[in-house]
Coordinates of C-alpha atoms in Angstrom, one line a residue:
I1 CA 149.0 100.7 133.6
P2 CA 146.7 103.0 132.6
H3 CA 144.4 102.4 129.0
V4 CA 145.6 98.8 128.3
V5 CA 143.6 96.8 126.5
V6 CA 143.9 92.7 127.9
L7 CA 141.6 89.9 126.4
T8 CA 140.9 87.3 127.9
T9 CA 139.1 83.8 128.0
S10 CA 138.0 81.4 130.3
K11 CA 135.7 78.2 131.8
D12 CA 132.8 79.8 131.5
R13 CA 133.2 80.2 127.8
T14 CA 133.6 83.7 127.4
A15 CA 136.4 85.8 126.2
K16 CA 136.3 89.3 127.5
L17 CA 137.6 92.9 127.0
W18 CA 138.8 94.6 129.6
R19 CA 140.6 98.2 129.6
S20 CA 142.3 99.6 132.5
G21 CA 141.0 96.7 135.0
E22 CA 137.3 97.9 133.7
C23 CA 135.5 95.1 131.3
M24 CA 134.1 96.5 128.1
W25 CA 131.9 94.2 126.4
T26 CA 131.7 89.7 127.6
F27 CA 131.4 87.7 124.0
T28 CA 129.8 85.1 124.0
Q29 CA 129.0 82.3 120.8
G30 CA 127.9 79.7 122.5
G31 CA 130.9 78.2 123.5
I32 CA 134.4 80.3 123.5
D33 CA 137.6 78.2 122.9
S34 CA 140.0 81.1 122.3
A35 CA 139.6 85.1 120.8
V36 CA 142.4 86.9 119.4
F37 CA 143.0 90.1 118.4
V38 CA 143.0 91.5 114.8
G39 CA 142.8 95.0 112.5
N40 CA 145.7 96.2 114.5
G41 CA 143.6 96.1 117.5
S42 CA 140.6 97.0 116.0
Y43 CA 138.2 93.6 115.9
V44 CA 138.2 90.5 118.2
L45 CA 137.9 86.7 116.2
T46 CA 136.7 84.4 118.7
T47 CA 136.8 80.3 117.9
S48 CA 134.3 77.8 119.2
R49 CA 134.3 74.5 118.9
H50 CA 131.1 74.1 117.6
G51 CA 132.8 74.7 113.7
T52 CA 132.5 78.9 114.1
V53 CA 134.4 82.1 114.1
K54 CA 133.3 85.1 115.2
L55 CA 134.4 88.6 114.9
W56 CA 133.4 91.3 116.7
C57 CA 134.1 95.5 116.8
V58 CA 136.2 96.5 120.0
C59 CA 135.2 99.8 120.0
T60 CA 131.0 98.9 119.7
G61 CA 131.3 95.3 120.9
R62 CA 129.6 94.6 118.2
H63 CA 129.3 91.3 116.3
E64 CA 130.4 91.7 112.5
Q65 CA 130.4 88.8 110.9
T66 CA 130.5 84.9 111.1
F67 CA 132.4 82.4 109.8
R68 CA 131.7 78.9 109.3
C69 CA 135.0 76.9 109.8
N70 CA 136.5 74.5 111.4
T71 CA 139.9 75.5 111.1
F72 CA 141.2 79.3 110.4
A73 CA 144.4 81.0 110.0
I74 CA 145.1 84.8 109.5
S75 CA 148.1 86.9 107.7
S76 CA 150.3 88.7 109.9
N77 CA 149.4 91.6 108.1
D78 CA 145.9 91.2 108.9
A79 CA 144.5 91.8 105.3
S80 CA 143.6 87.8 104.8
L81 CA 142.1 85.4 106.7
V82 CA 142.0 81.2 105.1
A83 CA 139.1 79.4 106.4
V84 CA 138.2 75.7 105.8
D85 CA 135.1 74.4 105.4
K86 CA 134.2 70.6 105.0
P87 CA 131.6 69.5 102.7
R88 CA 130.5 65.9 101.6
S89 CA 134.0 64.8 100.1
A90 CA 137.0 66.7 100.9
E91 CA 137.8 70.4 102.6
E92 CA 137.6 73.2 100.9
L93 CA 139.3 76.4 101.9
L94 CA 138.3 79.9 102.0
I95 CA 140.7 82.8 100.8
W96 CA 138.3 85.9 103.3
Q97 CA 140.6 89.8 102.7
R98 CA 140.0 92.3 104.7
R99 CA 138.2 95.4 103.1
D100 CA 135.8 98.4 104.1
A101 CA 135.6 97.8 107.6
G102 CA 134.5 93.6 107.0
W103 CA 136.1 90.8 105.4
H104 CA 134.5 89.6 101.8
R105 CA 135.5 86.4 99.8
H106 CA 138.6 86.5 97.4
P107 CA 137.1 87.6 94.4
H108 CA 139.4 84.9 92.2
H109 CA 138.7 82.0 93.9
T110 CA 136.7 78.9 92.9
Q111 CA 135.6 76.4 95.0
Q112 CA 136.7 74.1 93.2
Q113 CA 140.4 76.0 93.5
L114 CA 141.6 75.2 96.9
R115 CA 140.7 71.8 98.1
H116 CA 142.0 68.5 99.8
A117 CA 141.0 65.2 99.7
D118 CA 140.3 64.8 103.3
R119 CA 140.4 66.6 106.7
V120 CA 142.4 69.6 106.6
N121 CA 143.7 70.0 110.7
S122 CA 145.9 73.3 110.1
A123 CA 147.0 76.4 108.2
A124 CA 149.7 79.0 108.4
F125 CA 150.4 82.2 106.7
S126 CA 154.0 83.2 105.5
A127 CA 155.7 85.4 107.5
D128 CA 154.6 88.4 104.1
S129 CA 151.9 87.4 103.9
S130 CA 151.8 86.0 100.3
V131 CA 151.5 82.7 100.6
F132 CA 149.8 80.0 102.8
L133 CA 150.8 76.0 104.4
T134 CA 147.7 73.5 104.7
A135 CA 147.8 69.9 106.5
S136 CA 145.7 67.2 105.9
D137 CA 144.7 63.7 106.2
D138 CA 145.2 62.8 103.2
T139 CA 148.6 62.8 103.6
T140 CA 149.9 65.9 102.5
A141 CA 150.7 69.6 103.2
K142 CA 150.2 71.9 100.5
L143 CA 151.7 75.3 99.6
W144 CA 148.7 78.0 97.7
D145 CA 149.5 81.7 96.7
V146 CA 147.3 83.8 98.6
N147 CA 146.6 86.6 95.4
S148 CA 146.2 83.8 92.4
G149 CA 144.6 81.1 94.7
Q150 CA 146.9 78.4 93.0
L151 CA 147.9 75.2 94.2
L152 CA 151.8 76.0 94.1
R153 CA 153.5 72.8 95.6
A154 CA 152.8 69.5 97.5
F155 CA 155.1 68.2 99.7
E156 CA 154.6 63.9 99.7
G157 CA 155.8 61.8 101.8
H158 CA 154.1 61.6 105.2
A159 CA 152.3 57.8 105.8
G160 CA 149.9 58.8 108.0
Y161 CA 148.0 61.8 108.6
V162 CA 149.5 65.3 108.3
L163 CA 149.2 67.1 111.8
H164 CA 150.8 70.8 111.2
A165 CA 152.3 72.8 109.1
Q166 CA 154.4 75.6 109.0
F167 CA 157.4 77.5 108.0
C168 CA 160.3 77.7 109.3
A169 CA 162.1 81.9 110.4
D170 CA 163.2 82.6 107.3
G171 CA 160.6 80.7 104.8
A172 CA 162.5 78.2 103.2
E173 CA 161.9 75.6 104.9
V174 CA 158.4 74.1 105.6
I175 CA 158.2 71.4 108.1
T176 CA 155.6 69.2 109.0
A177 CA 154.0 66.9 111.9
S178 CA 152.3 63.4 110.5
Q179 CA 150.4 60.9 112.8
D180 CA 153.1 58.6 111.4
G181 CA 155.3 59.3 114.6
T182 CA 157.8 61.3 111.9
T183 CA 158.6 65.3 111.4
K184 CA 160.4 66.1 108.2
L185 CA 161.2 69.2 107.1
W186 CA 161.3 70.5 103.1
R187 CA 162.7 73.2 100.6
T188 CA 160.2 75.6 100.0
S189 CA 161.3 76.4 97.1
T190 CA 161.0 72.6 95.5
G191 CA 159.5 70.7 98.0
E192 CA 162.6 67.9 98.4
C193 CA 162.8 67.0 101.6
I194 CA 166.0 67.4 103.6
Q195 CA 165.4 65.5 106.7
T196 CA 163.1 63.2 109.1
L197 CA 163.2 63.0 112.7
V198 CA 161.7 60.0 114.0
S199 CA 159.4 60.3 117.2
P200 CA 161.8 57.1 119.3
D201 CA 158.5 56.5 121.1
G202 CA 155.9 56.7 117.9
N203 CA 154.1 59.2 119.6
E204 CA 152.9 62.1 117.6
P205 CA 154.9 65.0 117.5
M206 CA 154.1 68.4 117.6
V207 CA 156.1 71.0 115.4
Y208 CA 157.6 74.4 117.3
A209 CA 159.7 76.7 114.2
E210 CA 161.8 78.8 116.3
P211 CA 160.3 82.7 115.1

């Protein structure tokens, strides 16, 4: 198929960009674990086990920007990125917004404003990119407003680390999975726990919400 652009990752810890079967660019950053297109295909984001996320230009193959984080998520409109940085005592959430062909820290957010009391394990944006969820070892999941950075809601009730949190298809519910062996369904608007599913073998559950 002519003019098809494909992004691949490999055991050699590189990412490669291919067009019509030919390698255009090879991205390296000391060991790449994953790679995704962003910015309507204009950029590639790569992640590494060393806690960095790098932005690359598809047209030139040039490295544009580096984010230091251990967890990140990109909004569906490619306009916002949440990166989780790890200071000494808590985990801070940094919101970056795409403008002028680059990513910039949100000007209205402070480092004290967006944080969990312990390690953040996952982040996910809503379908309309207006809010995002985080799951943390502090046994909570939290709902945040992208524009203001305000904490909108905390989902509390797990007895162990919250490993995953994501929105269900219509955004009206949130689903979380915990080290305590339970999966919980929450009402997004109120934070009420609607249902608790217990893993029969006691293993840590994973979350897969229907798209």
